[in-house]
Amino acid sequence: MKQLIEKADAVLVGAGAGLSASAGLTYSGERFERYFSDFQKKYGIQDMYSGGFYPFETLEEYWAWWSRHIMVNRYERAPKPVYDDLLKLVENKDYFVLTTNVDHQFQLAGFDKKRLFYTQGDYGLWQCSKPCHQGTYDNEAVVRQMWTEQRDMRVPSELIPRCPRCGRPMTMNLRADDTFAQDEGWYAAAQRYEDFILGHKDCAVLYLELGVGMNTPVIIKYPFWAYTRKNPKAAYACVNLGQAMCPKRIQRQSICVDGDIEQVVKGII
């Protein structure tokens, strides 16, 4: 794989949840219990993912949960330096990152924000719950305040965020249904991604897929396969523990590694 990276004119990284899991951002087990044992005991919640859908009775409880979730998965660096190591692999190449992750660990590791497209949202942004408009709002200052001031799994009522236009409660800017707000920043990143694809369609591009499962294959996996098939100069590399695969029609251009991303990347740099 190192040779594929070195020979490539450009590298398009496609990153899924498996990348962050490899970096230590696990949503269950010891890490979940460390931050959410009180929620686990009171509500029976067993992991961070399912907790995001729990029907809390009050907004004070809802934001106590989410402020913790945001802090430990968005504003704190991943426990392992997988993102830092990945940057070492591509920083001297013409690269771009397409990801379904919403934790912004790429940016925290130093990736160029102009080379990132977070298709599914950002833990660091809020939006109107309706939404009455397509704007998003940075939440770091208020989340940090919620983190420090919450008591008994509740935040102070005055910290509950509300839409500045209509007064409705705010919600997370995460793609779950047709209420997802796509702001100007989202569209600008989408355009940069499209420009990268079009600008390199005839180049020796390495489509490097990391930790992408089958929940939303139409965003990264299927397009990467299609781009590789259309371009004889292109190569496809997939690193995924237990799910490394590619279609037969692009096998000659592909390398699939069934392994932990952390160890694979460390072995290359």
Short mmCIF file of C-alpha atoms in Angstrom, two decimals:
data_model
loop_
_atom_site.label_atom_id
_atom_site.label_comp_id
_atom_site.label_asym_id
_atom_site.label_seq_id
_atom_site.Cartn_x
_atom_site.Cartn_y
_atom_site.Cartn_z
CA MET A 1 0.00 0.00 0.00
CA LYS A 2 2.88 2.35 0.67
CA GLN A 3 3.91 2.06 -2.97
CA LEU A 4 0.37 2.87 -4.10
CA ILE A 5 0.44 6.05 -2.05
CA GLU A 6 3.88 7.05 -3.32
CA LYS A 7 2.96 6.47 -6.97
CA ALA A 8 -0.43 8.18 -6.81
CA ASP A 9 -0.94 11.62 -8.28
CA ALA A 10 -3.64 12.16 -5.68
CA VAL A 11 -5.23 10.36 -2.73
CA LEU A 12 -8.92 10.45 -1.92
CA VAL A 13 -9.51 9.18 1.61
CA GLY A 14 -12.93 7.77 2.40
CA ALA A 15 -13.39 7.36 6.13
CA GLY A 16 -16.10 5.61 8.12
CA ALA A 17 -16.83 4.80 11.74
CA GLY A 18 -14.19 2.08 11.80
CA LEU A 19 -11.45 4.69 11.58
CA SER A 20 -12.55 6.49 14.73
CA ALA A 21 -13.11 3.18 16.51
CA SER A 22 -9.53 2.21 15.68
CA ALA A 23 -8.42 5.56 17.13
CA GLY A 24 -10.09 4.64 20.41
CA LEU A 25 -13.37 6.53 20.05
CA THR A 26 -15.42 3.50 21.04
CA TYR A 27 -19.07 3.96 21.98
CA SER A 28 -19.47 1.04 24.38
CA GLY A 29 -17.62 -0.85 27.08
CA GLU A 30 -15.17 0.80 29.45
CA ARG A 31 -15.16 4.17 27.70
CA PHE A 32 -18.96 4.40 27.78
CA GLU A 33 -19.09 3.44 31.45
CA ARG A 34 -16.40 5.99 32.31
CA TYR A 35 -18.49 8.90 31.04
CA PHE A 36 -22.09 7.64 31.25
CA SER A 37 -22.35 5.18 34.15
CA ASP A 38 -25.01 7.34 35.81
CA PHE A 39 -27.14 7.36 32.66
CA GLN A 40 -26.61 3.62 32.34
CA LYS A 41 -27.77 3.02 35.90
CA LYS A 42 -30.84 5.30 35.75
CA TYR A 43 -32.08 4.71 32.19
CA GLY A 44 -30.55 1.37 31.22
CA ILE A 45 -28.67 2.90 28.28
CA GLN A 46 -25.89 0.53 27.18
CA ASP A 47 -23.86 2.54 24.66
CA MET A 48 -23.37 6.08 23.35
CA TYR A 49 -25.04 5.42 20.02
CA SER A 50 -28.37 4.21 21.42
CA GLY A 51 -28.28 6.94 24.07
CA GLY A 52 -28.55 9.53 21.34
CA PHE A 53 -32.06 8.23 20.57
CA TYR A 54 -33.29 7.94 24.15
CA PRO A 55 -36.59 9.81 24.75
CA PHE A 56 -35.53 11.93 27.69
CA GLU A 57 -38.47 13.61 29.43
CA THR A 58 -36.81 17.01 29.74
CA LEU A 59 -34.46 19.13 27.65
CA GLU A 60 -32.27 19.53 30.72
CA GLU A 61 -31.60 15.77 30.67
CA TYR A 62 -31.33 15.67 26.88
CA TRP A 63 -28.58 18.30 26.85
CA ALA A 64 -26.79 16.78 29.83
CA TRP A 65 -26.44 13.64 27.74
CA TRP A 66 -25.51 15.38 24.52
CA SER A 67 -23.05 17.84 26.04
CA ARG A 68 -21.08 14.93 27.47
CA HIS A 69 -21.30 13.04 24.19
CA ILE A 70 -20.08 16.07 22.23
CA MET A 71 -17.24 16.82 24.62
CA VAL A 72 -15.69 13.36 24.65
CA ASN A 73 -16.20 12.66 20.94
CA ARG A 74 -15.71 16.08 19.33
CA TYR A 75 -13.67 18.47 21.44
CA GLU A 76 -11.29 15.92 22.96
CA ARG A 77 -8.64 14.29 20.80
CA ALA A 78 -8.96 10.58 20.06
CA PRO A 79 -7.08 8.38 22.58
CA LYS A 80 -4.83 6.88 19.88
CA PRO A 81 -2.85 8.87 17.25
CA VAL A 82 -4.37 7.12 14.23
CA TYR A 83 -5.50 10.37 12.60
CA ASP A 84 -2.07 11.93 13.19
CA ASP A 85 -0.39 8.94 11.58
CA LEU A 86 -2.77 9.06 8.64
CA LEU A 87 -1.89 12.70 8.07
CA LYS A 88 1.78 11.72 7.85
CA LEU A 89 0.87 9.37 5.00
CA VAL A 90 -0.93 11.93 2.85
CA GLU A 91 0.23 15.42 3.88
CA ASN A 92 2.73 15.65 1.01
CA LYS A 93 0.23 14.39 -1.55
CA ASP A 94 -2.64 16.10 -3.32
CA TYR A 95 -5.33 14.69 -1.01
CA PHE A 96 -8.96 15.11 -0.08
CA VAL A 97 -11.07 13.47 2.64
CA LEU A 98 -14.68 12.36 2.33
CA THR A 99 -16.11 11.09 5.60
CA THR A 100 -19.38 10.04 7.20
CA ASN A 101 -17.85 10.61 10.64
CA VAL A 102 -19.10 13.61 12.60
CA ASP A 103 -16.40 13.87 15.27
CA HIS A 104 -14.02 16.18 13.33
CA GLN A 105 -10.96 14.24 14.39
CA PHE A 106 -9.39 14.99 11.02
CA GLN A 107 -9.39 18.69 11.79
CA LEU A 108 -8.14 18.15 15.34
CA ALA A 109 -5.22 16.17 13.90
CA GLY A 110 -4.24 19.03 11.60
CA PHE A 111 -5.79 18.09 8.25
CA ASP A 112 -6.48 21.08 6.01
CA LYS A 113 -10.13 22.02 6.59
CA LYS A 114 -10.44 22.96 2.90
CA ARG A 115 -9.72 19.33 2.03
CA LEU A 116 -12.47 17.84 4.22
CA PHE A 117 -16.10 17.06 3.45
CA TYR A 118 -18.20 15.87 6.38
CA THR A 119 -21.32 14.69 4.60
CA GLN A 120 -23.38 13.67 7.63
CA GLY A 121 -22.97 16.67 9.91
CA ASP A 122 -20.86 17.75 12.84
CA TYR A 123 -21.13 17.19 16.59
CA GLY A 124 -19.86 20.74 16.93
CA LEU A 125 -22.89 22.31 15.26
CA TRP A 126 -26.50 22.88 16.25
CA GLN A 127 -29.49 23.66 14.07
CA CYS A 128 -33.12 24.56 14.49
CA SER A 129 -35.15 21.42 15.23
CA LYS A 130 -37.82 22.27 12.62
CA PRO A 131 -35.63 23.57 10.85
CA CYS A 132 -37.01 27.02 10.04
CA HIS A 133 -33.81 27.84 8.11
CA GLN A 134 -30.65 26.09 6.91
CA GLY A 135 -28.23 27.80 9.27
CA THR A 136 -26.00 26.02 11.78
CA TYR A 137 -24.41 27.30 14.98
CA ASP A 138 -21.11 26.52 16.68
CA ASN A 139 -21.77 24.96 20.07
CA GLU A 140 -18.36 24.70 21.72
CA ALA A 141 -18.67 27.49 24.30
CA VAL A 142 -22.13 26.41 25.51
CA VAL A 143 -21.26 22.71 25.46
CA ARG A 144 -18.23 23.33 27.64
CA GLN A 145 -20.43 25.27 30.04
CA MET A 146 -23.00 22.46 30.07
CA TRP A 147 -20.21 19.99 30.74
CA THR A 148 -19.00 21.82 33.83
CA GLU A 149 -22.33 23.02 35.24
CA GLN A 150 -24.57 19.93 34.87
CA ARG A 151 -25.69 18.21 38.04
CA ASP A 152 -27.65 14.96 38.51
CA MET A 153 -27.80 14.43 34.73
CA ARG A 154 -29.37 17.83 34.09
CA VAL A 155 -28.03 21.09 32.71
CA PRO A 156 -29.24 24.48 34.00
CA SER A 157 -32.43 25.47 32.17
CA GLU A 158 -30.92 28.75 31.01
CA LEU A 159 -28.33 26.84 28.96
CA ILE A 160 -30.91 25.05 26.80
CA PRO A 161 -30.23 26.27 23.24
CA ARG A 162 -33.07 27.73 21.20
CA CYS A 163 -33.26 28.82 17.59
CA PRO A 164 -32.47 32.54 17.33
CA ARG A 165 -35.08 32.95 14.60
CA CYS A 166 -38.16 30.99 15.74
CA GLY A 167 -37.40 30.12 19.36
CA ARG A 168 -37.79 26.36 18.93
CA PRO A 169 -35.32 24.10 20.71
CA MET A 170 -32.11 23.51 18.82
CA THR A 171 -30.97 20.02 17.93
CA MET A 172 -27.83 18.32 16.66
CA ASN A 173 -26.72 18.94 13.10
CA LEU A 174 -26.63 15.23 12.25
CA ARG A 175 -28.20 13.59 9.22
CA ALA A 176 -30.98 11.35 10.53
CA ASP A 177 -33.93 12.40 8.36
CA ASP A 178 -35.08 15.20 6.04
CA THR A 179 -34.70 17.85 8.76
CA PHE A 180 -30.90 17.87 8.40
CA ALA A 181 -29.72 21.43 7.72
CA GLN A 182 -27.16 21.86 4.95
CA ASP A 183 -25.59 25.26 5.46
CA GLU A 184 -23.26 27.30 3.25
CA GLY A 185 -20.22 25.52 4.67
CA TRP A 186 -21.70 22.13 3.77
CA TYR A 187 -22.35 23.18 0.17
CA ALA A 188 -18.89 24.75 -0.17
CA ALA A 189 -17.26 21.51 1.00
CA ALA A 190 -19.46 19.49 -1.36
CA GLN A 191 -18.34 21.69 -4.25
CA ARG A 192 -14.66 21.27 -3.33
CA TYR A 193 -15.17 17.50 -3.26
CA GLU A 194 -16.84 17.54 -6.67
CA ASP A 195 -14.04 19.71 -8.06
CA PHE A 196 -11.47 17.25 -6.73
CA ILE A 197 -13.23 14.31 -8.37
CA LEU A 198 -13.58 16.04 -11.72
CA GLY A 199 -10.08 17.48 -11.62
CA HIS A 200 -8.51 14.06 -11.12
CA LYS A 201 -10.78 11.79 -13.15
CA ASP A 202 -7.97 10.87 -15.56
CA CYS A 203 -5.13 10.84 -13.01
CA ALA A 204 -3.48 8.07 -11.03
CA VAL A 205 -5.76 8.40 -8.00
CA LEU A 206 -5.64 6.15 -4.97
CA TYR A 207 -9.10 5.72 -3.47
CA LEU A 208 -8.19 4.86 0.11
CA GLU A 209 -11.19 3.54 2.04
CA LEU A 210 -10.79 3.22 5.81
CA GLY A 211 -13.32 1.64 8.16
CA VAL A 212 -16.36 2.05 5.92
CA GLY A 213 -19.14 -0.44 6.60
CA MET A 214 -22.40 -1.19 4.79
CA ASN A 215 -24.69 1.24 6.64
CA THR A 216 -24.30 3.96 4.00
CA PRO A 217 -22.25 2.40 1.17
CA VAL A 218 -23.67 4.83 -1.42
CA ILE A 219 -21.66 7.70 0.06
CA ILE A 220 -18.13 6.29 -0.09
CA LYS A 221 -17.82 2.60 -0.95
CA TYR A 222 -19.91 2.34 -4.12
CA PRO A 223 -18.62 5.60 -5.65
CA PHE A 224 -15.01 4.59 -4.94
CA TRP A 225 -15.61 1.29 -6.73
CA ALA A 226 -17.19 3.11 -9.67
CA TYR A 227 -14.39 5.70 -9.92
CA THR A 228 -11.79 2.92 -9.91
CA ARG A 229 -13.55 0.93 -12.60
CA LYS A 230 -13.84 3.96 -14.91
CA ASN A 231 -10.17 4.92 -14.59
CA PRO A 232 -7.49 2.33 -15.52
CA LYS A 233 -4.86 4.51 -13.82
CA ALA A 234 -6.70 4.44 -10.50
CA ALA A 235 -6.23 2.10 -7.55
CA TYR A 236 -8.55 1.15 -4.72
CA ALA A 237 -7.36 0.24 -1.24
CA CYS A 238 -9.68 -0.90 1.54
CA VAL A 239 -8.64 -1.39 5.16
CA ASN A 240 -11.41 -2.81 7.31
CA LEU A 241 -11.40 -5.30 10.14
CA GLY A 242 -13.69 -8.10 8.99
CA GLN A 243 -15.19 -6.26 6.00
CA ALA A 244 -12.35 -5.74 3.52
CA MET A 245 -13.70 -6.46 0.04
CA CYS A 246 -14.09 -5.24 -3.51
CA PRO A 247 -15.92 -6.34 -6.68
CA LYS A 248 -14.20 -8.82 -8.99
CA ARG A 249 -14.19 -6.33 -11.82
CA ILE A 250 -11.70 -4.06 -10.02
CA GLN A 251 -9.61 -6.73 -8.25
CA ARG A 252 -6.58 -6.09 -10.45
CA GLN A 253 -6.57 -2.47 -9.34
CA SER A 254 -7.29 -3.17 -5.69
CA ILE A 255 -5.77 -4.18 -2.40
CA CYS A 256 -8.01 -5.22 0.50
CA VAL A 257 -6.55 -5.50 3.99
CA ASP A 258 -8.51 -7.26 6.71
CA GLY A 259 -6.94 -5.68 9.76
CA ASP A 260 -6.96 -2.95 12.35
CA ILE A 261 -6.42 0.47 10.76
CA GLU A 262 -4.11 1.62 13.57
CA GLN A 263 -1.69 -1.24 12.97
CA VAL A 264 -1.87 -1.01 9.17
CA VAL A 265 -1.13 2.71 9.12
CA LYS A 266 1.70 2.35 11.64
CA GLY A 267 3.21 -0.31 9.44
CA ILE A 268 3.31 2.07 6.47
CA ILE A 269 4.67 5.30 7.92
#
